[in-house]
Structure formats: C-alpha cells, structure tokens
PDB file of C-alpha atoms in Angstrom:
ATOM      1  CA  MET Q  28       7.769  25.089 -19.901  1.00 50.00           C
ATOM      2  CA  ARG Q  29       4.114  24.403 -19.445  1.00 53.00           C
ATOM      3  CA  THR Q  30       2.899  20.891 -19.924  1.00 59.00           C
ATOM      4  CA  ASP Q  31      -0.611  19.739 -20.671  1.00 69.00           C
ATOM      5  CA  PRO Q  32      -2.186  19.627 -17.240  1.00 69.00           C
ATOM      6  CA  ARG Q  33      -4.485  16.786 -18.256  1.00 71.00           C
ATOM      7  CA  VAL Q  34      -1.529  14.588 -19.186  1.00 73.00           C
ATOM      8  CA  SER Q  35       0.276  15.609 -15.978  1.00 84.00           C
ATOM      9  CA  ALA Q  36      -2.749  14.627 -13.932  1.00 87.00           C
ATOM     10  CA  ASP Q  37      -2.996  11.271 -15.707  1.00 90.00           C
ATOM     11  CA  ILE Q  38       0.682  10.580 -15.209  1.00 92.00           C
ATOM     12  CA  ALA Q  39       0.560  11.619 -11.574  1.00 92.00           C
ATOM     13  CA  GLN Q  40      -2.436   9.373 -11.011  1.00 91.00           C
ATOM     14  CA  ALA Q  41      -0.586   6.500 -12.712  1.00 93.00           C
ATOM     15  CA  ALA Q  42       2.544   7.124 -10.681  1.00 91.00           C
ATOM     16  CA  HIS Q  43       0.668   7.040  -7.394  1.00 91.00           C
ATOM     17  CA  GLU Q  44      -1.146   3.880  -8.433  1.00 91.00           C
ATOM     18  CA  CYS Q  45       2.126   2.273  -9.417  1.00 87.00           C
ATOM     19  CA  LEU Q  46       3.682   3.220  -6.135  1.00 84.00           C
ATOM     20  CA  ALA Q  47       0.742   1.764  -4.218  1.00 83.00           C
ATOM     21  CA  ARG Q  48       0.843  -1.378  -6.307  1.00 82.00           C
ATOM     22  CA  MET Q  49       4.621  -1.869  -6.292  1.00 75.00           C
ATOM     23  CA  SER Q  50       4.765  -1.287  -2.590  1.00 71.00           C
ATOM     24  CA  HIS Q  51       2.375  -4.107  -2.009  1.00 71.00           C
ATOM     25  CA  PRO Q  52       4.036  -7.360  -1.101  1.00 68.00           C
ATOM     26  CA  ASP Q  53       1.607  -9.296  -3.231  1.00 75.00           C
ATOM     27  CA  ALA Q  54       2.576  -7.523  -6.442  1.00 75.00           C
ATOM     28  CA  THR Q  55       3.191 -10.114  -9.111  1.00 82.00           C
ATOM     29  CA  ASN Q  56       6.232 -10.373 -11.334  1.00 81.00           C
ATOM     30  CA  GLU Q  57       3.979  -9.621 -14.246  1.00 86.00           C
ATOM     31  CA  GLU Q  58       2.903  -6.395 -12.578  1.00 85.00           C
ATOM     32  CA  ARG Q  59       6.506  -5.489 -11.888  1.00 79.00           C
ATOM     33  CA  ARG Q  60       7.399  -6.035 -15.498  1.00 82.00           C
ATOM     34  CA  ALA Q  61       4.445  -3.902 -16.581  1.00 87.00           C
ATOM     35  CA  PHE Q  62       5.604  -1.255 -14.163  1.00 84.00           C
ATOM     36  CA  GLU Q  63       9.173  -1.289 -15.451  1.00 82.00           C
ATOM     37  CA  ILE Q  64       7.883  -0.913 -19.004  1.00 87.00           C
ATOM     38  CA  TRP Q  65       5.661   1.954 -17.968  1.00 88.00           C
ATOM     39  CA  LEU Q  66       8.513   3.598 -16.118  1.00 83.00           C
ATOM     40  CA  ALA Q  67      10.911   3.349 -19.027  1.00 82.00           C
ATOM     41  CA  ALA Q  68       8.345   4.484 -21.592  1.00 88.00           C
ATOM     42  CA  ASP Q  69       8.562   8.176 -20.838  1.00 87.00           C
ATOM     43  CA  LEU Q  70      10.913  10.328 -18.804  1.00 83.00           C
ATOM     44  CA  ARG Q  71       7.886  12.066 -17.307  1.00 86.00           C
ATOM     45  CA  HIS Q  72       6.776   8.745 -15.898  1.00 87.00           C
ATOM     46  CA  GLU Q  73      10.007   8.411 -13.990  1.00 81.00           C
ATOM     47  CA  GLU Q  74       9.871  11.947 -12.786  1.00 81.00           C
ATOM     48  CA  ALA Q  75       6.287  11.501 -11.622  1.00 86.00           C
ATOM     49  CA  TYR Q  76       7.223   8.280  -9.878  1.00 83.00           C
ATOM     50  CA  ASP Q  77      10.134   9.869  -8.038  1.00 79.00           C
ATOM     51  CA  ARG Q  78       7.840  12.655  -7.036  1.00 80.00           C
ATOM     52  CA  ALA Q  79       5.191  10.252  -5.781  1.00 83.00           C
ATOM     53  CA  ILE Q  80       7.775   8.445  -3.607  1.00 77.00           C
ATOM     54  CA  THR Q  81       8.963  11.680  -2.182  1.00 75.00           C
ATOM     55  CA  LEU Q  82       5.525  13.093  -1.561  1.00 82.00           C
ATOM     56  CA  TRP Q  83       4.244   9.919   0.013  1.00 79.00           C
ATOM     57  CA  ALA Q  84       7.114   9.990   2.501  1.00 70.00           C
ATOM     58  CA  ALA Q  85       6.535  13.664   3.198  1.00 75.00           C
ATOM     59  CA  LEU Q  86       2.821  13.163   3.763  1.00 82.00           C
ATOM     60  CA  ASP Q  87       3.638  10.865   6.627  1.00 75.00           C
ATOM     61  CA  THR Q  88       5.016  13.808   8.497  1.00 74.00           C
ATOM     62  CA  LEU Q  89       1.686  15.615   8.534  1.00 81.00           C
ATOM     63  CA  GLU Q  90       0.134  16.186  11.885  1.00 82.00           C
ATOM     64  CA  ARG Q  91      -3.235  17.444  13.076  1.00 86.00           C
ATOM     65  CA  GLY Q  92      -1.858  20.920  13.563  1.00 86.00           C
ATOM     66  CA  ASP Q  93      -0.918  21.075   9.871  1.00 87.00           C
ATOM     67  CA  ILE Q  94      -4.498  20.639   8.713  1.00 91.00           C
ATOM     68  CA  ASP Q  95      -7.145  23.335   8.812  1.00 93.00           C
ATOM     69  CA  ALA Q  96      -9.368  22.570  11.783  1.00 92.00           C
ATOM     70  CA  ASP Q  97     -12.641  22.579   9.787  1.00 92.00           C
ATOM     71  CA  LEU Q  98     -11.329  19.782   7.545  1.00 93.00           C
ATOM     72  CA  LEU Q  99     -10.575  17.406  10.396  1.00 89.00           C
ATOM     73  CA  GLU Q 100     -12.902  14.831  11.881  1.00 75.00           C
ATOM     74  CA  PRO Q 101     -14.064  15.666  15.338  1.00 67.00           C
ATOM     75  CA  ARG Q 102     -11.653  14.002  17.727  1.00 60.00           C
ATOM     76  CA  ALA Q 103     -12.603  10.387  18.240  1.00 54.00           C
ATOM     77  CA  GLN Q 104     -13.981   9.624  21.667  1.00 56.00           C
ATOM     78  CA  PRO Q 105     -11.334   7.624  23.498  1.00 56.00           C
ATOM     79  CA  THR Q 106     -14.062   5.379  24.922  1.00 55.00           C
ATOM     80  CA  LEU Q 107     -14.934   4.178  21.459  1.00 53.00           C
ATOM     81  CA  TRP Q 108     -11.560   2.604  20.937  1.00 50.00           C
TER      82      TRP Q 108
ATOM     83  CA  MET L  24      -2.612   6.117 -23.943  1.00 43.00           C
ATOM     84  CA  ILE L  25       0.801   6.401 -22.466  1.00 43.00           C
ATOM     85  CA  ALA L  26      -0.167   8.180 -19.317  1.00 49.00           C
ATOM     86  CA  GLU L  27      -2.305   5.362 -18.125  1.00 57.00           C
ATOM     87  CA  SER L  28      -1.300   3.198 -15.252  1.00 61.00           C
ATOM     88  CA  PRO L  29      -0.039  -0.234 -16.300  1.00 63.00           C
ATOM     89  CA  PHE L  30      -2.437  -1.639 -13.779  1.00 59.00           C
ATOM     90  CA  PRO L  31      -6.191  -1.860 -14.144  1.00 49.00           C
ATOM     91  CA  GLN L  32      -6.681   0.645 -11.293  1.00 43.00           C
ATOM     92  CA  PHE L  33      -6.243  -2.235  -8.924  1.00 40.00           C
ATOM     93  CA  ASP L  34      -9.898  -2.917  -9.279  1.00 37.00           C
ATOM     94  CA  GLY L  35     -11.639  -5.881  -7.802  1.00 34.00           C
ATOM     95  CA  GLU L  36      -8.603  -6.828  -5.841  1.00 32.00           C
ATOM     96  CA  GLU L  37      -8.700  -6.817  -2.120  1.00 34.00           C
ATOM     97  CA  THR L  38      -5.588  -5.306  -0.689  1.00 34.00           C
ATOM     98  CA  THR L  39      -4.737  -7.852   1.877  1.00 34.00           C
ATOM     99  CA  HIS L  40      -1.395  -8.076   3.542  1.00 36.00           C
ATOM    100  CA  GLY L  41       0.174 -11.372   4.203  1.00 34.00           C
ATOM    101  CA  ARG L  42       3.298 -10.308   5.918  1.00 33.00           C
ATOM    102  CA  THR L  43       5.575  -7.498   6.609  1.00 33.00           C
ATOM    103  CA  ALA L  44       9.297  -7.272   6.389  1.00 34.00           C
ATOM    104  CA  GLY L  45      11.487  -5.538   8.846  1.00 35.00           C
ATOM    105  CA  THR L  46      14.764  -3.984   7.900  1.00 33.00           C
ATOM    106  CA  GLY L  47      16.260  -7.348   7.373  1.00 33.00           C
ATOM    107  CA  GLY L  48      14.379  -8.284   4.242  1.00 32.00           C
ATOM    108  CA  VAL L  49      16.105  -8.533   0.949  1.00 33.00           C
ATOM    109  CA  ILE L  50      14.979  -5.865  -1.452  1.00 32.00           C
ATOM    110  CA  THR L  51      15.685  -6.157  -5.111  1.00 33.00           C
ATOM    111  CA  GLY L  52      14.329  -4.430  -8.162  1.00 35.00           C
ATOM    112  CA  HIS L  53      13.545  -0.835  -8.982  1.00 37.00           C
ATOM    113  CA  HIS L  54      14.106   1.749  -6.311  1.00 35.00           C
ATOM    114  CA  ALA L  55      11.192   1.823  -3.951  1.00 36.00           C
ATOM    115  CA  ALA L  56       9.325  -0.657  -6.045  1.00 34.00           C
ATOM    116  CA  ARG L  57       9.648  -3.274  -3.386  1.00 31.00           C
ATOM    117  CA  MET L  58       9.725  -1.052  -0.405  1.00 34.00           C
ATOM    118  CA  LYS L  59       7.224  -2.099   2.128  1.00 33.00           C
ATOM    119  CA  MET L  60       4.707   0.494   2.997  1.00 32.00           C
ATOM    120  CA  ASP L  61       4.246  -0.947   6.473  1.00 32.00           C
ATOM    121  CA  ASP L  62       6.747   1.127   8.305  1.00 33.00           C
ATOM    122  CA  ARG L  63       5.310   4.457   9.256  1.00 33.00           C
ATOM    123  CA  SER L  64       7.412   7.509   9.566  1.00 32.00           C
ATOM    124  CA  VAL L  65       9.027   7.849  12.896  1.00 29.00           C
ATOM    125  CA  LEU L  66       9.837  11.427  13.568  1.00 29.00           C
ATOM    126  CA  PRO L  67      11.146  12.743  16.778  1.00 31.00           C
ATOM    127  CA  GLY L  68       8.313  13.284  19.215  1.00 31.00           C
ATOM    128  CA  ARG L  69       5.888  11.163  17.280  1.00 33.00           C
ATOM    129  CA  GLU L  70       4.527   7.880  18.574  1.00 34.00           C
ATOM    130  CA  ARG L  71       4.766   5.008  16.269  1.00 34.00           C
ATOM    131  CA  ASP L  72       1.657   2.970  15.881  1.00 33.00           C
ATOM    132  CA  PRO L  73       2.349  -0.308  14.088  1.00 32.00           C
ATOM    133  CA  ASP L  74      -1.363  -0.834  13.499  1.00 30.00           C
ATOM    134  CA  THR L  75      -1.710   2.108  11.184  1.00 30.00           C
ATOM    135  CA  SER L  76       0.107   0.595   8.320  1.00 30.00           C
ATOM    136  CA  PHE L  77      -0.421   1.774   4.803  1.00 33.00           C
ATOM    137  CA  ASP L  78      -2.449  -1.183   3.869  1.00 33.00           C
ATOM    138  CA  GLU L  79      -3.469  -3.571   6.571  1.00 32.00           C
ATOM    139  CA  ALA L  80      -2.739  -4.100  10.161  1.00 31.00           C
ATOM    140  CA  THR L  81       0.504  -5.887  10.598  1.00 31.00           C
ATOM    141  CA  PRO L  82       0.082  -9.361  12.051  1.00 34.00           C
ATOM    142  CA  ALA L  83       1.164  -9.280  15.642  1.00 35.00           C
ATOM    143  CA  SER L  84       3.202 -12.399  15.210  1.00 35.00           C
ATOM    144  CA  VAL L  85       5.608 -10.664  12.844  1.00 35.00           C
ATOM    145  CA  SER L  86       8.268  -8.570  14.438  1.00 37.00           C
ATOM    146  CA  THR L  87       6.725  -5.186  14.776  1.00 36.00           C
ATOM    147  CA  PRO L  88       8.841  -2.050  15.024  1.00 42.00           C
ATOM    148  CA  THR L  89       9.464  -0.605  18.414  1.00 41.00           C
ATOM    149  CA  SER L  90       7.797   2.558  19.593  1.00 40.00           C
ATOM    150  CA  GLY L  91       9.194   6.011  19.813  1.00 41.00           C
ATOM    151  CA  PRO L  92      11.710   8.022  17.856  1.00 44.00           C
ATOM    152  CA  LYS L  93      14.183   5.834  16.132  1.00 58.00           C
ATOM    153  CA  ARG L  94      17.848   6.114  15.693  1.00 66.00           C
ATOM    154  CA  TYR L  95      19.207   3.134  13.825  1.00 71.00           C
ATOM    155  CA  SER L  96      22.190   1.357  15.351  1.00 75.00           C
ATOM    156  CA  SER L  97      25.263   0.913  13.234  1.00 77.00           C
ATOM    157  CA  ASP L  98      24.306  -2.723  12.723  1.00 80.00           C
ATOM    158  CA  GLU L  99      20.885  -1.758  11.507  1.00 77.00           C
ATOM    159  CA  LEU L 100      22.323   0.909   9.261  1.00 78.00           C
ATOM    160  CA  GLU L 101      24.654  -1.625   7.791  1.00 81.00           C
ATOM    161  CA  ALA L 102      21.729  -3.914   7.171  1.00 80.00           C
ATOM    162  CA  LEU L 103      19.855  -1.015   5.628  1.00 80.00           C
ATOM    163  CA  PHE L 104      22.817  -0.293   3.413  1.00 84.00           C
ATOM    164  CA  ARG L 105      23.034  -3.890   2.232  1.00 85.00           C
ATOM    165  CA  GLN L 106      19.326  -3.826   1.573  1.00 80.00           C
ATOM    166  CA  LEU L 107      19.001  -0.478  -0.134  1.00 81.00           C
ATOM    167  CA  ALA L 108      22.365   0.065  -1.833  1.00 86.00           C
ATOM    168  CA  PRO L 109      21.861  -2.388  -4.684  1.00 86.00           C
ATOM    169  CA  VAL L 110      18.441  -0.900  -5.391  1.00 82.00           C
ATOM    170  CA  ILE L 111      19.724   2.653  -5.355  1.00 81.00           C
ATOM    171  CA  THR L 112      22.739   1.743  -7.476  1.00 85.00           C
ATOM    172  CA  ALA L 113      20.593  -0.097  -9.998  1.00 80.00           C
ATOM    173  CA  GLY L 114      18.252   2.904 -10.124  1.00 76.00           C
ATOM    174  CA  LEU L 115      21.196   5.239 -10.785  1.00 78.00           C
ATOM    175  CA  ARG L 116      22.526   2.958 -13.486  1.00 78.00           C
ATOM    176  CA  ARG L 117      19.158   2.831 -15.152  1.00 71.00           C
ATOM    177  CA  ALA L 118      18.659   6.593 -14.908  1.00 67.00           C
ATOM    178  CA  PHE L 119      22.145   7.790 -15.710  1.00 70.00           C
ATOM    179  CA  GLY L 120      24.148   4.888 -17.085  1.00 71.00           C
ATOM    180  CA  ASN L 121      27.422   3.624 -15.682  1.00 75.00           C
ATOM    181  CA  GLY L 122      28.901   7.013 -15.044  1.00 66.00           C
ATOM    182  CA  PRO L 123      31.067   8.809 -14.352  1.00 74.00           C
ATOM    183  CA  PRO L 124      30.335   9.282 -11.540  1.00 78.00           C
ATOM    184  CA  ASP L 125      30.359   5.617 -10.646  1.00 83.00           C
ATOM    185  CA  PRO L 126      26.911   4.626  -9.380  1.00 85.00           C
ATOM    186  CA  GLU L 127      28.296   2.587  -6.511  1.00 88.00           C
ATOM    187  CA  ASP L 128      30.423   5.459  -5.290  1.00 87.00           C
ATOM    188  CA  VAL L 129      27.446   7.767  -5.477  1.00 85.00           C
ATOM    189  CA  THR L 130      25.341   5.374  -3.425  1.00 88.00           C
ATOM    190  CA  GLN L 131      28.107   5.197  -0.820  1.00 87.00           C
ATOM    191  CA  LEU L 132      28.262   8.931  -0.651  1.00 85.00           C
ATOM    192  CA  ALA L 133      24.485   9.234  -0.330  1.00 84.00           C
ATOM    193  CA  PHE L 134      24.529   6.884   2.611  1.00 83.00           C
ATOM    194  CA  GLN L 135      27.364   8.910   4.104  1.00 82.00           C
ATOM    195  CA  LYS L 136      24.998  11.903   4.012  1.00 78.00           C
ATOM    196  CA  LEU L 137      22.396   9.825   5.817  1.00 78.00           C
ATOM    197  CA  LEU L 138      24.857   9.059   8.578  1.00 76.00           C
ATOM    198  CA  GLU L 139      25.594  12.715   9.010  1.00 71.00           C
ATOM    199  CA  ARG L 140      22.015  13.390   9.956  1.00 65.00           C
ATOM    200  CA  ALA L 141      21.188  13.747  13.597  1.00 51.00           C
ATOM    201  CA  HIS L 142      18.221  11.387  13.457  1.00 58.00           C
ATOM    202  CA  HIS L 143      16.637   8.962  11.078  1.00 59.00           C
ATOM    203  CA  ALA L 144      13.135   8.540   9.878  1.00 61.00           C
ATOM    204  CA  ASP L 145      11.575   5.245   8.876  1.00 60.00           C
ATOM    205  CA  ILE L 146      13.003   3.051   6.181  1.00 60.00           C
ATOM    206  CA  ARG L 147      10.627   4.426   3.541  1.00 60.00           C
ATOM    207  CA  SER L 148      11.763   7.954   4.185  1.00 66.00           C
ATOM    208  CA  ILE L 149      15.358   6.795   4.285  1.00 73.00           C
ATOM    209  CA  HIS L 150      14.957   5.165   0.920  1.00 76.00           C
ATOM    210  CA  ALA L 151      13.513   8.358  -0.515  1.00 74.00           C
ATOM    211  CA  PHE L 152      16.223  10.413   1.150  1.00 76.00           C
ATOM    212  CA  VAL L 153      19.080   8.268  -0.087  1.00 80.00           C
ATOM    213  CA  TRP L 154      17.660   7.985  -3.546  1.00 79.00           C
ATOM    214  CA  ARG L 155      17.109  11.722  -3.720  1.00 76.00           C
ATOM    215  CA  THR L 156      20.562  12.419  -2.417  1.00 79.00           C
ATOM    216  CA  ALA L 157      22.203  10.003  -4.785  1.00 82.00           C
ATOM    217  CA  ARG L 158      20.268  11.392  -7.683  1.00 77.00           C
ATOM    218  CA  ASN L 159      21.200  14.928  -6.790  1.00 74.00           C
ATOM    219  CA  LEU L 160      24.859  13.962  -6.519  1.00 76.00           C
ATOM    220  CA  VAL L 161      24.767  12.569 -10.022  1.00 75.00           C
ATOM    221  CA  LEU L 162      22.894  15.552 -11.356  1.00 68.00           C
ATOM    222  CA  LYS L 163      25.383  17.809  -9.729  1.00 66.00           C
ATOM    223  CA  ALA L 164      28.232  15.893 -11.356  1.00 66.00           C
ATOM    224  CA  LYS L 165      26.498  16.134 -14.673  1.00 61.00           C
ATOM    225  CA  ARG L 166      25.508  19.732 -14.274  1.00 50.00           C
ATOM    226  CA  ALA L 167      27.226  20.634 -17.523  1.00 41.00           C
ATOM    227  CA  HIS L 168      24.791  18.443 -19.395  1.00 46.00           C
ATOM    228  CA  ARG L 169      21.646  18.422 -17.349  1.00 38.00           C
ATOM    229  CA  VAL L 170      19.337  20.911 -15.864  1.00 40.00           C
ATOM    230  CA  ARG L 171      18.001  20.219 -12.448  1.00 39.00           C
ATOM    231  CA  SER L 172      14.419  19.143 -12.695  1.00 39.00           C
ATOM    232  CA  LYS L 173      11.898  21.414 -11.089  1.00 36.00           C
ATOM    233  CA  TYR L 174      10.489  18.354  -9.402  1.00 38.00           C
ATOM    234  CA  ASP L 175      13.856  17.528  -8.066  1.00 42.00           C
ATOM    235  CA  PHE L 176      13.310  18.577  -4.558  1.00 45.00           C
ATOM    236  CA  GLU L 177      14.210  16.483  -1.562  1.00 49.00           C
ATOM    237  CA  VAL L 178      11.721  14.876   0.702  1.00 46.00           C
ATOM    238  CA  GLU L 179      13.299  16.768   3.524  1.00 47.00           C
ATOM    239  CA  GLN L 180      12.251  20.029   1.957  1.00 55.00           C
ATOM    240  CA  ILE L 181       8.570  19.226   2.026  1.00 58.00           C
ATOM    241  CA  PHE L 182       6.909  20.215   5.257  1.00 58.00           C
ATOM    242  CA  PHE L 183      10.027  19.299   7.255  1.00 51.00           C
ATOM    243  CA  PRO L 184      11.263  22.807   7.797  1.00 52.00           C
ATOM    244  CA  LEU L 185       8.267  23.421  10.022  1.00 55.00           C
ATOM    245  CA  LYS L 186       9.159  20.458  12.196  1.00 55.00           C
ATOM    246  CA  GLY L 187      12.651  21.596  12.960  1.00 53.00           C
ATOM    247  CA  ASN L 188      13.668  24.726  14.738  1.00 51.00           C
ATOM    248  CA  ASP L 189      16.915  25.558  13.012  1.00 55.00           C
ATOM    249  CA  GLN L 190      15.620  26.236   9.537  1.00 57.00           C
ATOM    250  CA  PRO L 191      16.229  29.379   7.541  1.00 63.00           C
ATOM    251  CA  ALA L 192      13.155  31.623   7.505  1.00 66.00           C
ATOM    252  CA  GLU L 193      12.861  31.259   3.784  1.00 66.00           C
ATOM    253  CA  ARG L 194      12.479  27.475   4.045  1.00 65.00           C
ATOM    254  CA  VAL L 195       9.836  27.884   6.734  1.00 67.00           C
ATOM    255  CA  ILE L 196       7.847  30.215   4.515  1.00 71.00           C
ATOM    256  CA  ILE L 197       8.002  27.773   1.626  1.00 73.00           C
ATOM    257  CA  ALA L 198       6.885  24.947   3.906  1.00 76.00           C
ATOM    258  CA  ARG L 199       3.958  27.043   5.113  1.00 80.00           C
ATOM    259  CA  GLU L 200       2.964  27.629   1.521  1.00 83.00           C
ATOM    260  CA  GLN L 201       3.183  23.902   0.856  1.00 85.00           C
ATOM    261  CA  LEU L 202       0.908  23.231   3.789  1.00 88.00           C
ATOM    262  CA  ARG L 203      -1.525  25.793   2.458  1.00 90.00           C
ATOM    263  CA  SER L 204      -1.478  23.909  -0.830  1.00 91.00           C
ATOM    264  CA  VAL L 205      -2.123  20.653   0.950  1.00 93.00           C
ATOM    265  CA  ASN L 206      -5.087  22.178   2.747  1.00 95.00           C
ATOM    266  CA  ALA L 207      -6.394  23.716  -0.453  1.00 96.00           C
ATOM    267  CA  ALA L 208      -6.164  20.384  -2.222  1.00 96.00           C
ATOM    268  CA  LEU L 209      -7.954  18.679   0.667  1.00 97.00           C
ATOM    269  CA  ARG L 210     -10.667  21.323   0.633  1.00 97.00           C
ATOM    270  CA  ALA L 211     -11.221  20.914  -3.079  1.00 97.00           C
ATOM    271  CA  MET L 212     -11.526  17.126  -3.125  1.00 97.00           C
ATOM    272  CA  PRO L 213     -14.709  15.103  -2.655  1.00 97.00           C
ATOM    273  CA  GLU L 214     -15.576  14.554   0.982  1.00 96.00           C
ATOM    274  CA  THR L 215     -15.042  10.807   1.110  1.00 96.00           C
ATOM    275  CA  ARG L 216     -11.647  11.111  -0.504  1.00 97.00           C
ATOM    276  CA  ARG L 217     -10.625  13.785   1.977  1.00 97.00           C
ATOM    277  CA  ARG L 218     -11.930  11.888   4.983  1.00 96.00           C
ATOM    278  CA  ALA L 219     -10.259   8.659   3.898  1.00 97.00           C
ATOM    279  CA  PHE L 220      -6.943  10.440   3.461  1.00 96.00           C
ATOM    280  CA  LEU L 221      -7.104  12.295   6.765  1.00 96.00           C
ATOM    281  CA  LEU L 222      -8.221   9.216   8.703  1.00 95.00           C
ATOM    282  CA  HIS L 223      -5.231   7.363   7.293  1.00 93.00           C
ATOM    283  CA  LYS L 224      -2.558  10.013   7.449  1.00 90.00           C
ATOM    284  CA  ILE L 225      -3.620  12.128  10.412  1.00 90.00           C
ATOM    285  CA  GLU L 226      -5.673   9.765  12.570  1.00 90.00           C
ATOM    286  CA  ARG L 227      -3.259   7.006  11.579  1.00 86.00           C
ATOM    287  CA  LEU L 228      -5.947   4.431  10.924  1.00 91.00           C
ATOM    288  CA  SER L 229      -5.054   1.416   8.816  1.00 89.00           C
ATOM    289  CA  ILE L 230      -6.721   1.084   5.431  1.00 91.00           C
ATOM    290  CA  ALA L 231      -9.019  -1.576   6.912  1.00 93.00           C
ATOM    291  CA  ASP L 232     -10.083   0.764   9.703  1.00 95.00           C
ATOM    292  CA  VAL L 233     -10.585   3.641   7.311  1.00 96.00           C
ATOM    293  CA  ALA L 234     -12.847   1.386   5.282  1.00 96.00           C
ATOM    294  CA  ARG L 235     -14.801   0.343   8.343  1.00 97.00           C
ATOM    295  CA  ARG L 236     -15.196   3.923   9.543  1.00 96.00           C
ATOM    296  CA  LEU L 237     -16.486   5.102   6.177  1.00 96.00           C
ATOM    297  CA  SER L 238     -18.479   1.957   5.510  1.00 96.00           C
ATOM    298  CA  ILE L 239     -16.762   1.371   2.210  1.00 97.00           C
ATOM    299  CA  GLY L 240     -14.663  -1.451   0.801  1.00 96.00           C
ATOM    300  CA  LYS L 241     -10.972  -1.635   1.494  1.00 93.00           C
ATOM    301  CA  THR L 242     -10.081  -1.353  -2.151  1.00 91.00           C
ATOM    302  CA  THR L 243     -12.253   1.701  -2.430  1.00 95.00           C
ATOM    303  CA  ALA L 244     -10.672   3.226   0.659  1.00 95.00           C
ATOM    304  CA  HIS L 245      -7.232   2.573  -0.754  1.00 92.00           C
ATOM    305  CA  LYS L 246      -8.182   4.220  -4.041  1.00 93.00           C
ATOM    306  CA  HIS L 247      -9.507   7.264  -2.266  1.00 96.00           C
ATOM    307  CA  ILE L 248      -6.234   7.681  -0.408  1.00 95.00           C
ATOM    308  CA  VAL L 249      -4.151   7.251  -3.533  1.00 93.00           C
ATOM    309  CA  ARG L 250      -6.306   9.807  -5.379  1.00 94.00           C
ATOM    310  CA  ALA L 251      -6.014  12.220  -2.486  1.00 96.00           C
ATOM    311  CA  ALA L 252      -2.219  11.956  -2.659  1.00 94.00           C
ATOM    312  CA  ARG L 253      -2.456  12.545  -6.390  1.00 94.00           C
ATOM    313  CA  ASP L 254      -4.567  15.676  -5.827  1.00 94.00           C
ATOM    314  CA  ILE L 255      -2.089  17.024  -3.318  1.00 94.00           C
ATOM    315  CA  ASP L 256       0.767  16.207  -5.670  1.00 91.00           C
ATOM    316  CA  LEU L 257      -0.831  18.188  -8.490  1.00 90.00           C
ATOM    317  CA  ARG L 258      -1.669  21.111  -6.240  1.00 90.00           C
ATOM    318  CA  LEU L 259       1.933  21.301  -5.045  1.00 86.00           C
ATOM    319  CA  ALA L 260       3.130  21.097  -8.642  1.00 83.00           C
ATOM    320  CA  THR L 261       0.907  24.018  -9.568  1.00 80.00           C
ATOM    321  CA  GLN L 262       2.377  25.981  -6.679  1.00 74.00           C
ATOM    322  CA  GLU L 263       5.878  25.216  -7.856  1.00 69.00           C
ATOM    323  CA  ASN L 264       5.003  26.292 -11.388  1.00 66.00           C
ATOM    324  CA  ASP L 265       3.583  29.530 -10.150  1.00 67.00           C
ATOM    325  CA  ALA L 266       6.804  30.134  -8.268  1.00 59.00           C
ATOM    326  CA  ASP L 267       8.903  29.713 -11.403  1.00 53.00           C
TER     327      ASP L 267
END
C-alpha cells in the first residue's frame, strides 16, 4: 500500500516534534493532553510515534565511521576544548 | 489538518533543562512520553559523556550517570521495571485493549527478554526495546487478526547488526543499506540541518553547544536536529517501501 508521501512527511515531522516535546521535562499537562489527543486521532500517528522513538534510540548508536567522511566536520582541535 | 503537530513547532520557547532524572524517577503516562532524553546511549566500547545530553548540559549537582559500558545491577533493573512497567502496560492496554494476552503478563515477558540480553543500553533504548518487544509479543499473539506493520521493526535491527560480530550476513547487509540511507538523507538536507545533527549525534555536543558552534539559537538548533531525524526517518521508510 502506498500512502501519500506528503501526509507521511507531515506525520513524521509531527511525531518527531511530539517526541522532542514530550521528552522534555518542562512539558506541560496541557501539552501532554494535546499529545494524547493527537496520538489517538489516527493510527498512523501512533505508528509514526513508535517509529520516531525507535529511530531516535537507534541514531544514538551512530559513530563517526558510519558517516561518509565528506559529510563530517573536520575533527575539532583538542586544544580548543 | 490532522497531520500537524499538536504543538506550535515549539517556537519561541527556549529549551532549557531544569533537572534530570536518573533511573529512580517515577515515570507515568504514555510510553516514552515522559522518558528523559538526558541519558545517552551507552554501548559497549563507547564512552559516555554526560554533557552531551539531548537538550542541555546536565547540571553537575544532579547525579550524573557513570562512565563506560553499563550493565544494570539487579537492583537497578528492578527499579527500571517498576518505573517502566506501568508505562508499557498502559501503552499496551491503550493499543490493544485488555487482552488476551494480558498486558501485564506481556510486559513481564518483555522484561524477561531484556534480562536475557548480554548487555544493556541506556534507559531510553531499554524503553524502546521493551516496548517494541512487548508490542511484538502482542502482535504475535494476535497474528490471526493483525498483520505485522512494516514499520514494526525493533530498534535493535537498525544499525546494530554492524556493531556486533555475531550477526547473520543478511542482517549486516540490511544495516549497511540503512547506513547508506542515513548518509543519503544527510547529504540531501540543508547544510545547517546536517551540521547540527552531526554535531549532536556524532560529535556528541549538547544542544547548547551545537547552537554556539553554529551561531544560532538553541531552539533553532533543536529544530534542525528534529528535522534531520525526520528526514532520516523518511529516507529509511522509502528504503523499506522499495524493499517490499
């Protein structure tokens, strides 16, 4: 099944924003309620949210060697830090 | 529009961190919703740097996690269980109702699977792992009624096969493809977004330090990183679709 890629992108964006927001200790109860409503509104929201959680955890395992060299910053000079 | 975030793009709000919770904090609410982003992944062989938190540097006064690869003690795992189990169970109930299978039993079983693992990652990864496992257990039990979602892959299956040395070749190939997608997504995104993401995830800078390095606001830096994750997410989804 193909889904509308625009909608997928919007939902993915929303899911990642929700995750960032909900993971923040300062998130308000109002925001949490808004999030719960958003999550329950559409099964795709929940799927996207699960996916965002999973991906975010997976991205933490990335290391320099995983990234194409030309995309990386030049190594920071140790003396600068 | 239904796809929109319920939040106004967290605009105009500085993402400051007041505190951080260790594994002892009480977590309630939706799965992961209240997980702290402070604890970085701790994988074998990787140094932990408590200053490179997702959001802000953790105040030194708060108990900061210890360095090095982590294996939780049984006490800590019990605390983790007390902390995460209600969240996972509530999530299962919300997603699948009261069973069968019984959500509490499923949560127990998912934690059992965690214990069977040789090592543990950080609490965030553990949450994702346990949730994923619990969800898969329910889906398996309900196989007659439900089709496994194509997004329903486990966190362990992303990139991880490349980090271990006892993975089937097929998994390693898939992981290499995933990494290619990650790099393709990074290559395609605007430079500032890419740099912000890489500084945070690879150079392990805190959001505040990323902002300083790029001479942008913290909120902006945060947004860039979230968008980069979104871009990678979509690129990986495309790859999965192509593989169907």
